[in-house]
Amino acid sequence: MSTTFPTDVVTAPESAPPRPYQHYVYAYPHKTAYRPLPAPGPRLARVWRGEPKDALSLYLHIPFCEVRCGFCNLFTRIGAPDELSRRYLDALERQAVAVREALDGDGPVRFATAAFGGGTPTFLTAGELTRLFDIAELRMGADLRAVPLSVEASPSTATADRLAVLAERGTTRLSLGVQSFVPEEARAAVRPQRRADVEAALGRIREAAIPVLNIDLIYGIEGQTEESWLRSLDAALAWHPEELYLYPLYVRDLTALRARVDVAERAWDAQRLRLYRVGRDHLLARGYAQRSMRMFRRADAPAEGPEDHACQTDGMIGLGCGARSYTSSLHYSFDYAVDARQVRSIIDAYTATEDFGRAVHGRYVGGATGGDEARRRHLLQSLLQARGMERESYRARFGTDPEDDFATELARFAARGWLDGSAPTGVLRLSARGLAHSDALGPELFSPAVRAAMAAYEAR
């Protein structure tokens, strides 16, 4: 089946247009849809048996930060007292040994991409970072110098000795969370930092010669104007970053901003959309290509590496108590929380764990080539990329057409002008308007079961 969609015209007006900022969708199903698996949980060797393992993604999670930003609802805690970072790495190594043992036995195991995230991985000392790399390479068998490797950092932890470890061990991309170069905006976002410290960190990163620098910025901060937003963008552009991520501000439950911010939602939506368009157009005019609603990449940036890992189909191994792992039938992790006491409790339980051979918390999603959830995940994660989705790739995997499987949703997106009617034959992709509304479009592809699970989740 092939359908032509209008690019910009809304053909069926709605009584109440959807709010543009509903949910940042970077994985599906969302972790708040996960639940404890029936005890004692399936053995990982059984979970991974028969799964393709020749193009896996590897993610190591470090749940520590020097401070907690006001907007942050990630799984992280402030500080690591009483040698907690050492005990955490001990547990991470035990987990890596158990996971690698579960992967071996029925086909080749190879990692095609890797990332260290958090929290703040560079919260670790240079010596602890060396150990982290050793765990990934010696215990998991990842050749980190041969694959794209991304590491997240903050300005205060981007020290010369830490950066030297990252560069020497093969890091190809460093992502620096700046959020704003304007001091008043940083304070409004409860982001304690000095502009001079941010600039000094950027200088050290460039001296370390890591090939790709990404800078994260946030729009929608209280008091932010188009003029101040452009000042932040230009301050970032002065460092010629290979990538920029532009994030809309969200105020989530149990975060510091939730107690401080009281905004008129529709007015805030309009402000964020306006600033998004200003930022997008500013970067496009300066030689950046848009890869998704958030990601912009400099046209002359180094190649990202072999494109032999597809997030829609290939598996992911997550190590650490805030990491997720994906097989074709089960997504699993450890428990999740935002509240500081709950986070500490989960980390303490993780560091005390001896047997990491079972999946204990997650959600079954069906097989690789069947099931509604697999179709939703494939369409969602493809469509939210600016390049869109080859219909044939969907048809080859599922034996059906996306327009048949999601006729109602795609017709609705087309009516709103979210689909690009000028896309090449065989490609389903978003229009510029659709990309701008990615955080509304994505949630509309969630299944009723996932929606119900997310609604029943109690934030803690």
Coordinates of C-alpha atoms in Angstrom, one line a residue:
M1 CA 0.0 0.0 0.0
S2 CA 1.3 3.5 -0.8
T3 CA -0.2 6.7 0.4
T4 CA 0.6 10.3 -0.5
F5 CA 0.5 12.7 2.5
P6 CA 0.3 16.5 2.4
T7 CA 3.4 18.3 3.6
D8 CA 2.0 21.4 5.4
V9 CA -1.7 21.6 5.1
V10 CA -4.0 20.4 7.9
T11 CA -6.9 18.8 6.2
A12 CA -8.9 17.8 9.2
P13 CA -8.9 20.4 11.9
E14 CA -9.1 19.1 15.5
S15 CA -11.1 20.8 18.2
A16 CA -8.1 20.8 20.5
P17 CA -4.7 20.4 18.9
P18 CA -2.3 18.2 20.9
R19 CA 0.2 19.8 23.2
P20 CA 3.6 19.7 21.5
Y21 CA 5.6 18.7 24.5
Q22 CA 4.3 15.6 26.0
H23 CA 7.0 13.0 26.3
Y24 CA 10.7 12.7 25.1
V25 CA 10.7 9.3 23.4
Y26 CA 14.2 7.9 23.1
A27 CA 13.2 4.3 23.7
Y28 CA 10.0 2.2 23.6
P29 CA 8.4 1.0 25.8
H30 CA 9.2 3.7 28.3
K31 CA 10.8 2.5 31.5
T32 CA 7.8 3.5 33.6
A33 CA 6.0 0.6 31.8
Y34 CA 8.5 -1.9 33.2
R35 CA 7.5 -4.0 36.2
P36 CA 9.2 -6.7 38.4
L37 CA 9.4 -9.9 36.5
P38 CA 8.0 -13.1 38.1
A39 CA 10.6 -14.3 40.7
P40 CA 13.2 -15.4 40.4
G41 CA 13.4 -13.9 36.9
P42 CA 14.5 -15.6 33.6
R43 CA 18.2 -16.6 33.3
L44 CA 20.0 -14.3 30.9
A45 CA 21.4 -17.2 29.0
R46 CA 17.8 -18.2 28.1
V47 CA 16.8 -14.6 27.4
W48 CA 19.6 -14.1 24.9
R49 CA 19.5 -17.7 23.3
G50 CA 18.9 -17.4 19.6
E51 CA 19.2 -13.7 19.5
P52 CA 21.4 -12.0 16.9
K53 CA 24.5 -10.8 18.7
D54 CA 26.8 -9.7 15.9
A55 CA 25.9 -5.9 16.0
L56 CA 25.1 -5.2 19.7
S57 CA 25.1 -1.8 21.4
L58 CA 26.9 -1.6 24.7
Y59 CA 25.9 0.9 27.4
L60 CA 27.6 1.4 30.8
H61 CA 25.8 3.5 33.3
I62 CA 27.4 5.5 36.1
P63 CA 24.7 6.9 38.4
F64 CA 26.7 9.7 40.1
C65 CA 26.8 13.5 39.7
E66 CA 28.5 16.3 41.6
V67 CA 25.1 18.1 41.7
R68 CA 21.6 17.4 40.6
C69 CA 20.2 19.9 38.1
G70 CA 16.7 21.3 38.8
F71 CA 15.2 19.7 35.6
C72 CA 16.9 16.2 36.0
N73 CA 14.7 13.1 36.5
L74 CA 17.4 10.7 35.5
F75 CA 18.5 7.8 37.8
T76 CA 21.4 9.5 39.6
R77 CA 22.6 10.5 43.0
I78 CA 24.8 13.3 44.3
G79 CA 28.2 12.1 45.3
A80 CA 29.6 8.6 46.1
P81 CA 30.6 8.5 49.8
D82 CA 32.4 5.7 51.6
E83 CA 34.1 4.3 48.5
L84 CA 30.7 3.8 46.8
S85 CA 32.2 4.4 43.4
R86 CA 34.7 1.5 44.0
R87 CA 32.0 -0.8 45.2
Y88 CA 29.8 0.2 42.2
L89 CA 32.6 -0.7 39.8
D90 CA 33.1 -4.0 41.6
A91 CA 29.4 -4.8 41.0
L92 CA 29.6 -3.6 37.4
E93 CA 32.5 -6.0 36.9
R94 CA 30.5 -8.9 38.4
Q95 CA 27.6 -8.0 36.2
A96 CA 29.8 -7.8 33.1
V97 CA 31.3 -11.3 33.7
A98 CA 27.8 -12.8 34.2
V99 CA 26.3 -11.1 31.1
R100 CA 29.2 -12.1 28.9
E101 CA 28.9 -15.7 30.0
A102 CA 25.2 -15.6 29.1
L103 CA 25.9 -14.2 25.7
D104 CA 28.5 -16.8 24.7
G105 CA 27.6 -20.2 23.3
D106 CA 25.3 -19.8 20.2
G107 CA 26.9 -17.6 17.7
P108 CA 29.4 -14.7 17.4
V109 CA 29.2 -11.8 19.9
R110 CA 30.3 -8.4 18.6
F111 CA 29.6 -4.8 19.7
A112 CA 29.0 -2.3 17.0
T113 CA 28.6 0.8 19.2
A114 CA 29.3 1.8 22.8
A115 CA 28.4 4.6 25.2
F116 CA 29.1 5.6 28.8
G117 CA 26.3 7.6 30.3
G118 CA 24.7 8.5 33.6
G119 CA 24.6 10.4 35.8
T120 CA 28.0 11.7 34.8
P121 CA 30.6 9.0 33.9
T122 CA 33.4 11.6 34.3
F123 CA 32.4 11.9 38.0
L124 CA 34.8 8.9 38.3
T125 CA 38.5 9.7 38.8
A126 CA 40.9 9.0 36.0
G127 CA 41.9 5.7 37.6
E128 CA 38.3 4.7 38.0
L129 CA 37.6 5.6 34.3
T130 CA 40.6 3.4 33.3
R131 CA 38.9 0.5 35.2
L132 CA 35.6 1.3 33.5
F133 CA 37.2 0.9 30.1
D134 CA 38.9 -2.3 31.2
I135 CA 35.6 -3.7 32.2
A136 CA 34.1 -2.9 28.8
E137 CA 37.0 -4.4 26.9
L138 CA 38.4 -7.2 29.1
R139 CA 35.2 -8.5 30.6
M140 CA 32.6 -7.7 27.9
G141 CA 35.0 -8.1 24.9
A142 CA 34.2 -4.8 23.3
D143 CA 36.8 -3.4 21.0
L144 CA 36.3 0.3 22.0
R145 CA 39.0 1.6 19.6
A146 CA 37.2 0.1 16.6
V147 CA 33.6 1.3 17.2
P148 CA 31.9 4.7 17.8
L149 CA 32.2 5.4 21.6
S150 CA 30.3 8.3 23.2
V151 CA 30.9 9.5 26.7
E152 CA 28.9 12.1 28.7
A153 CA 30.6 14.8 30.8
S154 CA 29.9 17.9 32.8
P155 CA 32.1 21.0 32.8
S156 CA 33.3 20.6 36.3
T157 CA 34.4 16.9 35.7
A158 CA 36.0 17.5 32.2
T159 CA 39.4 17.7 33.8
A160 CA 42.7 17.2 31.8
D161 CA 43.5 13.8 33.4
R162 CA 40.1 12.4 32.8
L163 CA 40.0 13.6 29.2
A164 CA 43.4 12.1 28.6
V165 CA 42.0 8.7 29.6
L166 CA 39.0 9.1 27.3
A167 CA 41.1 10.1 24.4
E168 CA 43.7 7.4 24.9
R169 CA 41.1 4.7 25.2
G170 CA 39.3 5.5 21.9
T171 CA 36.5 7.9 22.8
T172 CA 35.1 9.3 19.5
R173 CA 32.4 11.5 20.9
L174 CA 32.2 13.6 24.1
S175 CA 28.8 15.1 25.0
L176 CA 29.0 18.1 27.4
G177 CA 26.0 19.2 29.3
V178 CA 26.1 23.0 29.3
Q179 CA 22.3 23.8 29.0
S180 CA 22.9 27.6 28.9
F181 CA 25.8 29.9 28.6
V182 CA 23.7 32.7 30.2
P183 CA 24.3 32.7 34.0
E184 CA 20.8 33.8 34.9
E185 CA 19.3 31.0 32.9
A186 CA 21.6 28.4 34.4
R187 CA 20.5 29.6 37.9
A188 CA 16.9 29.5 36.8
A189 CA 17.4 25.9 35.8
V190 CA 19.1 25.1 39.1
R191 CA 22.3 24.4 37.1
P192 CA 25.2 25.6 39.3
Q193 CA 28.0 26.6 37.1
R194 CA 30.2 29.6 36.1
R195 CA 30.5 30.6 32.4
A196 CA 34.3 30.8 32.8
D197 CA 34.4 27.2 34.0
V198 CA 32.3 26.1 31.1
E199 CA 34.6 27.8 28.6
A200 CA 37.7 26.3 30.3
A201 CA 36.2 22.8 30.1
L202 CA 35.5 23.3 26.4
G203 CA 39.1 24.4 25.9
R204 CA 40.4 21.3 27.6
I205 CA 38.1 19.1 25.5
R206 CA 39.4 20.6 22.3
E207 CA 43.0 20.1 23.5
A208 CA 42.2 16.4 24.1
A209 CA 41.4 16.1 20.4
I210 CA 38.4 13.8 20.8
P211 CA 36.9 13.8 17.2
V212 CA 33.3 14.8 18.0
L213 CA 32.2 17.4 20.5
N214 CA 28.5 17.6 21.3
I215 CA 27.1 20.5 23.4
D216 CA 23.7 20.1 25.0
L217 CA 21.5 23.2 25.3
I218 CA 18.0 23.7 26.8
Y219 CA 15.3 26.1 25.6
G220 CA 12.2 27.1 27.5
I221 CA 13.9 28.2 30.7
E222 CA 12.2 30.8 32.8
G223 CA 13.1 34.3 31.7
Q224 CA 14.8 33.0 28.4
T225 CA 14.2 35.2 25.4
E226 CA 15.0 34.8 21.7
E227 CA 17.9 37.1 22.2
S228 CA 19.4 35.2 25.2
W229 CA 18.8 31.9 23.4
L230 CA 20.7 33.1 20.4
R231 CA 23.5 34.3 22.7
S232 CA 23.8 30.8 24.1
L233 CA 23.7 29.2 20.6
D234 CA 26.5 31.6 19.4
A235 CA 28.6 30.9 22.5
A236 CA 28.4 27.2 21.7
L237 CA 29.0 27.8 18.0
A238 CA 32.2 29.6 18.8
W239 CA 33.7 26.2 19.7
H240 CA 32.6 24.7 16.3
P241 CA 31.0 21.7 17.9
E242 CA 30.5 18.8 15.5
E243 CA 27.1 18.2 17.1
L244 CA 24.5 20.2 19.1
Y245 CA 21.5 18.8 20.9
L246 CA 18.7 21.3 21.6
Y247 CA 16.4 20.0 24.4
P248 CA 13.1 21.5 25.4
L249 CA 12.8 22.0 29.1
Y250 CA 10.5 19.6 30.9
V251 CA 9.4 19.9 34.5
R252 CA 9.0 16.4 35.9
D253 CA 7.7 15.0 39.2
L254 CA 10.1 14.9 42.1
T255 CA 12.6 17.3 40.5
A256 CA 13.7 20.6 42.1
L257 CA 12.0 22.7 39.4
R258 CA 8.6 21.0 40.0
A259 CA 8.3 22.9 43.3
R260 CA 9.5 26.2 41.8
V261 CA 7.9 26.6 38.4
D262 CA 4.3 27.6 37.9
V263 CA 3.7 28.4 34.2
A264 CA 0.7 28.8 31.9
E265 CA 1.1 25.6 29.9
R266 CA -0.2 26.9 26.6
A267 CA 2.0 30.0 26.8
W268 CA 5.0 27.9 27.7
D269 CA 4.3 25.5 24.8
A270 CA 4.2 28.6 22.5
Q271 CA 7.5 29.9 24.0
R272 CA 9.3 26.5 23.5
L273 CA 8.0 26.1 20.0
R274 CA 9.2 29.6 19.1
L275 CA 12.6 29.1 20.6
Y276 CA 12.9 25.7 18.9
R277 CA 12.3 27.2 15.5
V278 CA 14.7 30.1 16.2
G279 CA 17.4 27.6 17.2
R280 CA 16.7 25.2 14.3
D281 CA 16.9 27.9 11.7
H282 CA 20.0 29.4 13.3
L283 CA 21.9 26.1 13.1
L284 CA 20.6 25.2 9.6
A285 CA 21.9 28.6 8.4
R286 CA 25.3 27.8 9.8
G287 CA 26.0 24.5 8.1
Y288 CA 24.3 22.0 10.5
A289 CA 22.0 19.3 9.3
Q290 CA 19.0 18.3 11.4
R291 CA 19.0 14.6 12.3
S292 CA 16.1 14.6 14.6
M293 CA 14.0 17.1 16.6
R294 CA 16.9 17.5 19.0
M295 CA 20.1 16.6 17.1
F296 CA 22.0 18.8 14.7
R297 CA 25.2 17.8 13.1
R298 CA 27.8 19.9 11.3
A299 CA 28.0 19.0 7.6
D300 CA 31.7 18.5 7.7
A301 CA 31.8 16.5 10.9
P302 CA 33.8 13.2 10.9
A303 CA 31.8 10.1 9.9
E304 CA 29.9 8.5 12.7
G305 CA 31.3 5.1 12.0
P306 CA 30.0 1.9 10.3
E307 CA 26.2 1.9 10.2
D308 CA 25.8 -1.7 11.1
H309 CA 23.8 -1.2 14.3
A310 CA 20.1 -0.4 13.9
C311 CA 18.3 0.7 17.1
Q312 CA 15.0 -0.7 15.7
T313 CA 16.3 -4.2 15.4
D314 CA 19.6 -4.9 17.0
G315 CA 20.0 -5.8 20.7
M316 CA 21.5 -3.7 23.5
I317 CA 23.5 -4.7 26.5
G318 CA 23.2 -2.3 29.5
L319 CA 25.5 -2.6 32.5
G320 CA 24.8 -0.7 35.7
C321 CA 21.8 -0.2 37.8
G322 CA 20.3 2.6 35.6
A323 CA 20.9 0.8 32.3
R324 CA 18.4 -1.0 30.1
S325 CA 19.0 -4.1 27.9
Y326 CA 16.9 -5.0 24.8
T327 CA 16.2 -8.3 23.2
S328 CA 13.6 -9.0 20.5
S329 CA 11.2 -10.3 23.2
L330 CA 12.2 -8.7 26.5
H331 CA 13.4 -5.3 27.6
Y332 CA 14.8 -5.4 31.1
S333 CA 16.7 -3.3 33.6
F334 CA 16.9 -2.7 37.4
D335 CA 14.3 -0.7 39.3
Y336 CA 13.9 3.0 38.6
A337 CA 13.4 6.0 40.8
V338 CA 14.0 9.8 41.0
D339 CA 13.6 10.5 44.7
A340 CA 17.1 10.6 46.3
R341 CA 16.3 8.1 49.1
Q342 CA 14.9 5.6 46.6
V343 CA 17.9 6.0 44.3
R344 CA 20.3 5.4 47.1
S345 CA 18.4 2.3 48.1
I346 CA 18.5 0.8 44.6
I347 CA 22.2 1.6 44.2
D348 CA 23.0 0.0 47.5
A349 CA 21.0 -3.1 46.5
Y350 CA 22.9 -3.2 43.2
T351 CA 26.3 -3.0 44.8
A352 CA 25.4 -5.9 47.2
T353 CA 24.2 -8.2 44.3
E354 CA 26.3 -11.3 43.7
D355 CA 24.2 -13.1 41.1
F356 CA 23.7 -11.0 38.0
G357 CA 22.6 -13.9 35.8
R358 CA 18.9 -13.1 35.8
A359 CA 16.6 -10.4 34.5
V360 CA 14.6 -9.0 37.4
H361 CA 12.7 -6.0 36.1
G362 CA 11.3 -5.3 32.6
R363 CA 8.6 -5.8 30.0
Y364 CA 7.9 -8.5 27.4
V365 CA 7.4 -7.0 24.0
G366 CA 7.0 -9.9 21.6
G367 CA 9.3 -11.4 19.0
A368 CA 11.5 -9.6 16.5
T369 CA 9.2 -10.3 13.5
G370 CA 5.8 -10.4 15.2
G371 CA 3.7 -8.6 17.7
D372 CA 2.1 -5.2 17.8
E373 CA 4.8 -3.7 20.2
A374 CA 7.6 -4.6 17.8
R375 CA 5.8 -2.9 14.9
R376 CA 5.2 0.2 17.1
R377 CA 8.8 0.4 18.2
H378 CA 10.2 0.0 14.7
L379 CA 7.9 2.7 13.3
L380 CA 8.4 5.1 16.2
Q381 CA 12.2 4.9 16.3
S382 CA 12.4 5.2 12.6
L383 CA 10.0 8.0 12.1
L384 CA 11.5 10.2 14.8
Q385 CA 14.7 10.4 12.8
A386 CA 14.8 13.1 10.2
R387 CA 15.7 10.7 7.4
G388 CA 12.5 8.7 8.1
M389 CA 11.8 5.1 7.3
E390 CA 12.1 3.0 4.2
R391 CA 8.8 1.3 3.8
E392 CA 10.5 -1.8 2.3
S393 CA 12.6 -2.2 5.5
Y394 CA 9.3 -2.4 7.5
R395 CA 7.7 -4.7 4.9
A396 CA 10.7 -7.0 4.9
R397 CA 10.7 -7.4 8.7
F398 CA 7.0 -7.7 9.3
G399 CA 5.4 -8.7 6.0
T400 CA 2.9 -5.8 6.2
D401 CA 2.7 -2.2 5.3
P402 CA 2.9 0.6 7.9
E403 CA -0.2 2.2 6.4
D404 CA -2.2 -0.9 7.0
D405 CA -0.9 -1.5 10.5
F406 CA -1.2 2.1 11.6
A407 CA -3.8 3.6 9.2
T408 CA -5.6 5.6 11.9
E409 CA -2.4 7.1 13.4
L410 CA -0.8 7.9 10.1
A411 CA -4.0 9.5 8.7
R412 CA -4.1 11.7 11.8
F413 CA -0.5 12.7 11.4
A414 CA -1.1 13.6 7.8
A415 CA -4.1 15.7 8.6
R416 CA -2.0 17.7 11.0
G417 CA 0.7 18.3 8.4
W418 CA 3.2 16.1 10.2
L419 CA 4.1 13.9 7.3
D420 CA 6.2 14.9 4.3
G421 CA 4.3 14.4 1.1
S422 CA 7.4 15.3 -0.9
A423 CA 9.5 12.5 0.5
P424 CA 11.1 10.1 -2.1
T425 CA 9.0 7.2 -3.2
G426 CA 9.1 4.5 -0.6
V427 CA 10.1 6.7 2.2
L428 CA 7.9 7.6 5.1
R429 CA 9.2 10.7 7.0
L430 CA 8.1 13.7 9.0
S431 CA 7.7 17.2 7.6
A432 CA 9.5 20.1 9.3
R433 CA 6.3 20.6 11.3
G434 CA 6.2 17.0 12.2
L435 CA 9.8 17.0 13.5
A436 CA 8.9 20.0 15.7
H437 CA 6.1 18.0 17.2
S438 CA 8.1 14.8 17.7
D439 CA 7.3 14.9 21.5
A440 CA 3.6 14.8 20.7
L441 CA 3.8 12.3 17.8
G442 CA 5.8 9.7 19.6
P443 CA 3.4 9.1 22.5
E444 CA 0.5 8.7 20.0
L445 CA 2.2 5.5 18.8
F446 CA 2.3 4.0 22.3
S447 CA 0.0 0.9 22.7
P448 CA -3.0 1.0 25.0
A449 CA -1.2 -1.6 27.2
V450 CA 1.9 0.6 27.6
R451 CA -0.2 3.7 28.2
A452 CA -2.0 1.9 31.0
A453 CA 1.2 0.7 32.6
M454 CA 2.7 4.2 32.4
A455 CA -0.4 5.7 33.9
A456 CA -0.4 3.2 36.8
Y457 CA 3.3 3.9 37.6
E458 CA 3.8 5.7 40.9
A459 CA 6.6 8.2 40.8
R460 CA 9.1 7.6 43.5

